[in-house]
């Protein structure tokens, strides 16, 4: 699952944070990534909770916000696959300047 801050001609995206929530039949761990930022691809350990335990949460807030590698560049937050019987949601937030 991916949340994207879409590219916009003549403007630079900035990501200020993201939230990933996931559960599945069995617990799992994988890497979530943020691509398109000035610092290159960033990796974050994502835990998927087993259904009986609730929801695994990965949230990051960037202060200051991280700019894209160039103007007119999208920033994408990509979750790890949750596994069998899984559900995942991804949200990102930021601004364009």
Short mmCIF file of N, CA, C and O in Angstrom, two decimals:
data_model
loop_
_atom_site.label_atom_id
_atom_site.label_comp_id
_atom_site.label_asym_id
_atom_site.label_seq_id
_atom_site.Cartn_x
_atom_site.Cartn_y
_atom_site.Cartn_z
N UNK A 1 0.86 -1.17 0.00
CA UNK A 1 0.00 0.00 0.00
C UNK A 1 0.90 1.23 0.00
O UNK A 1 1.87 1.27 0.75
N UNK A 2 0.54 2.22 -0.80
CA UNK A 2 1.38 3.40 -0.95
C UNK A 2 0.56 4.68 -0.77
O UNK A 2 -0.55 4.78 -1.28
N UNK A 3 1.13 5.64 -0.06
CA UNK A 3 0.56 6.99 0.02
C UNK A 3 1.57 7.91 -0.65
O UNK A 3 2.76 7.89 -0.30
N UNK A 4 1.12 8.72 -1.60
CA UNK A 4 2.02 9.55 -2.39
C UNK A 4 1.65 11.02 -2.28
O UNK A 4 0.48 11.38 -2.40
N UNK A 5 2.67 11.85 -2.07
CA UNK A 5 2.53 13.28 -2.22
C UNK A 5 2.94 13.54 -3.67
O UNK A 5 4.12 13.44 -4.01
N UNK A 6 1.96 13.77 -4.52
CA UNK A 6 2.19 13.82 -5.97
C UNK A 6 3.08 14.98 -6.38
O UNK A 6 3.07 16.05 -5.75
N UNK A 7 3.84 14.76 -7.44
CA UNK A 7 4.70 15.80 -8.00
C UNK A 7 3.84 16.95 -8.52
O UNK A 7 2.71 16.75 -8.95
N UNK A 8 4.41 18.15 -8.46
CA UNK A 8 3.73 19.34 -8.95
C UNK A 8 4.76 20.23 -9.64
O UNK A 8 5.78 20.58 -9.04
N UNK A 9 4.50 20.59 -10.89
CA UNK A 9 5.45 21.35 -11.71
C UNK A 9 5.85 22.64 -11.00
O UNK A 9 5.00 23.41 -10.55
N UNK A 10 7.16 22.85 -10.89
CA UNK A 10 7.69 24.09 -10.32
C UNK A 10 7.67 24.17 -8.82
O UNK A 10 8.10 25.18 -8.25
N UNK A 11 7.18 23.14 -8.13
CA UNK A 11 7.11 23.16 -6.67
C UNK A 11 7.89 21.98 -6.09
O UNK A 11 8.03 20.94 -6.73
N UNK A 12 8.36 22.15 -4.86
CA UNK A 12 9.07 21.08 -4.16
C UNK A 12 8.19 20.55 -3.04
O UNK A 12 7.71 21.32 -2.20
N UNK A 13 7.96 19.24 -3.04
CA UNK A 13 7.21 18.59 -1.97
C UNK A 13 8.06 18.49 -0.72
O UNK A 13 9.29 18.36 -0.79
N UNK A 14 7.40 18.49 0.42
CA UNK A 14 8.04 18.24 1.71
C UNK A 14 7.16 17.24 2.45
O UNK A 14 5.94 17.42 2.50
N UNK A 15 7.78 16.21 3.01
CA UNK A 15 7.02 15.26 3.84
C UNK A 15 7.27 15.62 5.30
O UNK A 15 8.41 15.82 5.72
N UNK A 16 6.18 15.72 6.05
CA UNK A 16 6.26 16.07 7.47
C UNK A 16 5.98 14.88 8.36
O UNK A 16 6.28 14.92 9.57
N UNK A 17 5.42 13.81 7.80
CA UNK A 17 5.19 12.62 8.59
C UNK A 17 4.36 11.59 7.87
O UNK A 17 3.87 11.83 6.78
N UNK A 18 4.26 10.42 8.51
CA UNK A 18 3.42 9.35 7.97
C UNK A 18 2.93 8.45 9.08
O UNK A 18 3.48 8.44 10.20
N UNK A 19 1.89 7.69 8.77
CA UNK A 19 1.33 6.71 9.70
C UNK A 19 0.97 5.45 8.92
O UNK A 19 0.37 5.54 7.85
N UNK A 20 1.40 4.31 9.44
CA UNK A 20 1.04 3.01 8.86
C UNK A 20 0.42 2.17 9.98
O UNK A 20 0.96 2.09 11.07
N UNK A 21 -0.72 1.55 9.67
CA UNK A 21 -1.42 0.68 10.62
C UNK A 21 -1.71 -0.63 9.91
O UNK A 21 -2.21 -0.62 8.79
N UNK A 22 -1.37 -1.75 10.57
CA UNK A 22 -1.53 -3.05 9.91
C UNK A 22 -1.81 -4.16 10.90
O UNK A 22 -1.31 -4.15 12.03
N UNK A 23 -2.63 -5.12 10.44
CA UNK A 23 -2.79 -6.38 11.17
C UNK A 23 -3.01 -7.49 10.16
O UNK A 23 -3.28 -7.25 9.00
N UNK A 24 -2.84 -8.73 10.61
CA UNK A 24 -2.98 -9.90 9.73
C UNK A 24 -3.23 -11.11 10.61
O UNK A 24 -3.23 -11.03 11.84
N UNK A 25 -3.43 -12.26 9.97
CA UNK A 25 -3.67 -13.49 10.71
C UNK A 25 -2.53 -13.78 11.68
O UNK A 25 -2.75 -14.16 12.82
N UNK A 26 -1.29 -13.59 11.24
CA UNK A 26 -0.12 -13.81 12.08
C UNK A 26 0.74 -12.55 12.10
O UNK A 26 0.73 -11.76 11.16
N UNK A 27 1.49 -12.37 13.16
CA UNK A 27 2.41 -11.24 13.26
C UNK A 27 3.47 -11.33 12.17
O UNK A 27 3.87 -12.42 11.76
N UNK A 28 3.94 -10.17 11.72
CA UNK A 28 5.00 -10.12 10.71
C UNK A 28 5.77 -8.82 10.87
O UNK A 28 5.27 -7.85 11.43
N UNK A 29 6.99 -8.82 10.38
CA UNK A 29 7.82 -7.62 10.37
C UNK A 29 8.39 -7.45 8.98
O UNK A 29 8.77 -8.41 8.33
N UNK A 30 8.44 -6.21 8.51
CA UNK A 30 9.01 -5.90 7.21
C UNK A 30 9.49 -4.47 7.19
O UNK A 30 9.40 -3.76 8.19
N UNK A 31 10.01 -4.03 6.06
CA UNK A 31 10.48 -2.65 5.92
C UNK A 31 9.48 -1.81 5.16
O UNK A 31 9.09 -2.16 4.05
N UNK A 32 9.10 -0.69 5.76
CA UNK A 32 8.36 0.35 5.06
C UNK A 32 9.40 1.33 4.54
O UNK A 32 10.46 1.51 5.15
N UNK A 33 9.12 1.97 3.40
CA UNK A 33 10.09 2.90 2.84
C UNK A 33 9.45 4.25 2.51
O UNK A 33 8.25 4.34 2.27
N UNK A 34 10.29 5.27 2.54
CA UNK A 34 9.91 6.60 2.05
C UNK A 34 10.88 6.91 0.93
O UNK A 34 12.10 6.91 1.13
N UNK A 35 10.36 7.15 -0.28
CA UNK A 35 11.20 7.43 -1.44
C UNK A 35 10.94 8.84 -1.97
O UNK A 35 9.86 9.39 -1.77
N UNK A 36 11.92 9.38 -2.65
CA UNK A 36 11.79 10.69 -3.28
C UNK A 36 12.33 11.83 -2.46
O UNK A 36 12.38 12.97 -2.92
N UNK A 37 12.75 11.56 -1.22
CA UNK A 37 13.29 12.62 -0.36
C UNK A 37 14.73 12.96 -0.67
O UNK A 37 15.45 12.18 -1.30
N UNK A 38 15.15 14.12 -0.22
CA UNK A 38 16.50 14.61 -0.49
C UNK A 38 17.57 13.69 0.09
O UNK A 38 18.69 13.63 -0.41
N UNK A 39 17.24 12.96 1.14
CA UNK A 39 18.22 12.08 1.79
C UNK A 39 18.24 10.67 1.20
O UNK A 39 18.90 9.79 1.72
N UNK A 40 17.50 10.44 0.11
CA UNK A 40 17.43 9.12 -0.50
C UNK A 40 16.34 8.29 0.15
O UNK A 40 15.54 8.78 0.95
N UNK A 41 16.31 7.01 -0.17
CA UNK A 41 15.28 6.11 0.38
C UNK A 41 15.53 5.89 1.86
O UNK A 41 16.65 5.57 2.28
N UNK A 42 14.49 6.06 2.65
CA UNK A 42 14.56 5.81 4.10
C UNK A 42 13.78 4.54 4.41
O UNK A 42 12.70 4.32 3.85
N UNK A 43 14.31 3.70 5.29
CA UNK A 43 13.68 2.45 5.69
C UNK A 43 13.25 2.51 7.15
O UNK A 43 13.99 3.02 8.00
N UNK A 44 12.08 1.95 7.43
CA UNK A 44 11.54 1.92 8.78
C UNK A 44 10.99 0.52 9.04
O UNK A 44 10.26 -0.02 8.20
N UNK A 45 11.31 -0.06 10.19
CA UNK A 45 10.79 -1.37 10.54
C UNK A 45 9.30 -1.25 10.82
O UNK A 45 8.87 -0.42 11.61
N UNK A 46 8.52 -2.08 10.13
CA UNK A 46 7.06 -2.07 10.28
C UNK A 46 6.63 -3.39 10.90
O UNK A 46 6.92 -4.46 10.37
N UNK A 47 5.94 -3.30 12.02
CA UNK A 47 5.41 -4.49 12.67
C UNK A 47 3.93 -4.62 12.34
O UNK A 47 3.16 -3.66 12.47
N UNK A 48 3.54 -5.80 11.88
CA UNK A 48 2.14 -6.12 11.63
C UNK A 48 1.65 -6.96 12.79
O UNK A 48 2.21 -8.02 13.07
N UNK A 49 0.62 -6.49 13.47
CA UNK A 49 0.09 -7.19 14.63
C UNK A 49 -0.79 -8.37 14.21
O UNK A 49 -1.47 -8.30 13.19
N UNK A 50 -0.80 -9.46 15.01
CA UNK A 50 -1.76 -10.53 14.75
C UNK A 50 -3.17 -10.02 15.11
O UNK A 50 -3.33 -9.18 15.98
N UNK A 51 -4.17 -10.53 14.39
CA UNK A 51 -5.55 -10.06 14.56
C UNK A 51 -5.99 -10.03 16.03
O UNK A 51 -6.67 -9.12 16.46
N UNK A 52 -5.58 -11.04 16.80
CA UNK A 52 -6.01 -11.14 18.20
C UNK A 52 -5.42 -10.04 19.07
O UNK A 52 -5.90 -9.79 20.17
N UNK A 53 -4.37 -9.35 18.60
CA UNK A 53 -3.69 -8.34 19.42
C UNK A 53 -4.02 -6.90 19.07
O UNK A 53 -3.57 -6.00 19.75
N UNK A 54 -4.74 -6.67 18.00
CA UNK A 54 -5.06 -5.30 17.62
C UNK A 54 -4.38 -4.88 16.33
O UNK A 54 -4.39 -5.63 15.35
N UNK A 55 -3.72 -3.72 16.35
CA UNK A 55 -3.13 -3.15 15.15
C UNK A 55 -1.70 -2.71 15.44
O UNK A 55 -1.44 -2.06 16.45
N UNK A 56 -0.78 -3.06 14.54
CA UNK A 56 0.59 -2.56 14.63
C UNK A 56 0.63 -1.16 14.05
O UNK A 56 0.03 -0.88 13.02
N UNK A 57 1.34 -0.26 14.73
CA UNK A 57 1.38 1.14 14.31
C UNK A 57 2.83 1.59 14.14
O UNK A 57 3.66 1.37 15.01
N UNK A 58 3.10 2.23 13.00
CA UNK A 58 4.37 2.88 12.75
C UNK A 58 4.04 4.32 12.40
O UNK A 58 3.32 4.56 11.42
N UNK A 59 4.51 5.26 13.19
CA UNK A 59 4.28 6.67 12.91
C UNK A 59 5.59 7.43 13.06
O UNK A 59 6.34 7.19 14.00
N UNK A 60 5.84 8.31 12.11
CA UNK A 60 7.02 9.16 12.14
C UNK A 60 6.60 10.59 11.88
O UNK A 60 5.75 10.85 11.02
N UNK A 61 7.19 11.50 12.62
CA UNK A 61 7.01 12.93 12.38
C UNK A 61 8.40 13.49 12.13
O UNK A 61 9.32 13.26 12.92
N UNK A 62 8.56 14.20 11.02
CA UNK A 62 9.85 14.78 10.65
C UNK A 62 9.83 16.27 10.98
O UNK A 62 8.99 17.01 10.46
N UNK A 63 10.74 16.70 11.83
CA UNK A 63 10.83 18.10 12.20
C UNK A 63 12.30 18.50 12.19
O UNK A 63 13.05 18.05 13.05
N UNK A 64 12.71 19.25 11.20
CA UNK A 64 11.88 19.88 10.18
C UNK A 64 11.41 18.87 9.13
O UNK A 64 11.95 17.76 9.05
N UNK A 65 10.43 19.27 8.35
CA UNK A 65 9.93 18.42 7.27
C UNK A 65 11.06 18.18 6.26
O UNK A 65 11.97 18.99 6.13
N UNK A 66 11.01 17.04 5.57
CA UNK A 66 12.07 16.64 4.63
C UNK A 66 11.64 16.99 3.21
O UNK A 66 10.58 16.55 2.75
N UNK A 67 12.47 17.78 2.49
CA UNK A 67 12.12 18.13 1.11
C UNK A 67 12.38 16.97 0.14
O UNK A 67 13.20 16.08 0.41
N UNK A 68 11.72 17.02 -0.99
CA UNK A 68 11.98 16.07 -2.07
C UNK A 68 13.37 16.31 -2.63
O UNK A 68 13.97 17.37 -2.41
N UNK A 69 13.87 15.36 -3.38
CA UNK A 69 15.21 15.47 -3.95
C UNK A 69 15.32 16.56 -5.01
O UNK A 69 16.41 17.03 -5.30
N UNK A 70 14.20 16.99 -5.57
CA UNK A 70 14.18 18.06 -6.57
C UNK A 70 12.74 18.56 -6.72
O UNK A 70 11.80 17.90 -6.29
N UNK A 71 12.59 19.71 -7.37
CA UNK A 71 11.25 20.19 -7.70
C UNK A 71 10.57 19.18 -8.62
O UNK A 71 11.24 18.42 -9.32
N UNK A 72 9.25 19.14 -8.57
CA UNK A 72 8.45 18.24 -9.42
C UNK A 72 8.78 16.76 -9.17
O UNK A 72 8.83 15.96 -10.09
N UNK A 73 9.04 16.41 -7.90
CA UNK A 73 9.36 15.03 -7.52
C UNK A 73 8.34 14.55 -6.49
O UNK A 73 8.12 15.23 -5.48
N UNK A 74 7.74 13.41 -6.73
CA UNK A 74 6.80 12.82 -5.78
C UNK A 74 7.55 12.21 -4.60
O UNK A 74 8.70 11.79 -4.72
N UNK A 75 6.89 12.18 -3.46
CA UNK A 75 7.40 11.47 -2.28
C UNK A 75 6.38 10.38 -1.97
O UNK A 75 5.19 10.65 -1.84
N UNK A 76 6.86 9.14 -1.85
CA UNK A 76 5.96 8.01 -1.62
C UNK A 76 6.33 7.27 -0.34
O UNK A 76 7.51 7.05 -0.06
N UNK A 77 5.30 6.90 0.43
CA UNK A 77 5.46 6.05 1.61
C UNK A 77 4.87 4.70 1.23
O UNK A 77 3.69 4.61 0.88
N UNK A 78 5.69 3.65 1.29
CA UNK A 78 5.28 2.31 0.86
C UNK A 78 5.36 1.37 2.06
O UNK A 78 6.42 1.22 2.66
N UNK A 79 4.24 0.73 2.38
CA UNK A 79 4.21 -0.20 3.51
C UNK A 79 4.74 -1.57 3.11
O UNK A 79 4.75 -1.93 1.93
N UNK A 80 5.14 -2.34 4.11
CA UNK A 80 5.43 -3.75 3.90
C UNK A 80 4.10 -4.49 3.74
O UNK A 80 3.06 -4.02 4.21
N UNK A 81 4.11 -5.63 3.07
CA UNK A 81 2.90 -6.43 2.93
C UNK A 81 2.54 -7.02 4.29
O UNK A 81 3.40 -7.55 4.98
N UNK A 82 1.27 -6.93 4.70
CA UNK A 82 0.90 -7.40 6.03
C UNK A 82 0.84 -8.92 6.18
O UNK A 82 0.92 -9.44 7.28
N UNK A 83 0.68 -9.66 5.09
CA UNK A 83 0.58 -11.12 5.17
C UNK A 83 -0.84 -11.59 5.00
O UNK A 83 -1.77 -10.81 4.75
N UNK A 84 -1.04 -12.89 5.17
CA UNK A 84 -2.35 -13.52 4.96
C UNK A 84 -3.41 -12.91 5.86
O UNK A 84 -3.18 -12.68 7.04
N UNK A 85 -4.57 -12.65 5.27
CA UNK A 85 -5.68 -12.09 6.03
C UNK A 85 -5.42 -10.67 6.51
O UNK A 85 -6.07 -10.20 7.43
N UNK A 86 -4.48 -9.99 5.87
CA UNK A 86 -4.03 -8.69 6.36
C UNK A 86 -4.78 -7.50 5.83
O UNK A 86 -5.37 -7.51 4.76
N UNK A 87 -4.72 -6.45 6.64
CA UNK A 87 -5.25 -5.14 6.27
C UNK A 87 -4.20 -4.11 6.64
O UNK A 87 -3.59 -4.20 7.71
N UNK A 88 -3.99 -3.15 5.75
CA UNK A 88 -2.99 -2.10 6.03
C UNK A 88 -3.51 -0.77 5.50
O UNK A 88 -4.20 -0.72 4.49
N UNK A 89 -3.19 0.30 6.22
CA UNK A 89 -3.50 1.65 5.76
C UNK A 89 -2.25 2.50 5.89
O UNK A 89 -1.46 2.33 6.81
N UNK A 90 -2.06 3.40 4.92
CA UNK A 90 -0.91 4.29 4.90
C UNK A 90 -1.39 5.71 4.65
O UNK A 90 -2.18 5.95 3.73
N UNK A 91 -0.92 6.64 5.47
CA UNK A 91 -1.23 8.05 5.33
C UNK A 91 0.06 8.84 5.43
O UNK A 91 0.91 8.53 6.26
N UNK A 92 0.21 9.85 4.57
CA UNK A 92 1.35 10.75 4.70
C UNK A 92 0.86 12.18 4.64
O UNK A 92 -0.22 12.45 4.12
N UNK A 93 1.64 13.10 5.19
CA UNK A 93 1.26 14.50 5.15
C UNK A 93 2.50 15.38 4.95
O UNK A 93 3.60 14.98 5.27
N UNK A 94 2.24 16.52 4.35
CA UNK A 94 3.32 17.45 4.06
C UNK A 94 2.78 18.67 3.35
O UNK A 94 1.60 18.99 3.47
N UNK A 95 3.66 19.32 2.59
CA UNK A 95 3.24 20.52 1.86
C UNK A 95 4.10 20.71 0.62
O UNK A 95 5.12 20.05 0.45
N UNK A 96 3.69 21.65 -0.24
CA UNK A 96 4.45 22.02 -1.44
C UNK A 96 4.85 23.48 -1.30
O UNK A 96 4.09 24.30 -0.81
N UNK A 97 6.05 23.78 -1.81
CA UNK A 97 6.50 25.16 -1.73
C UNK A 97 7.19 25.54 -3.02
O UNK A 97 7.89 24.78 -3.59
#
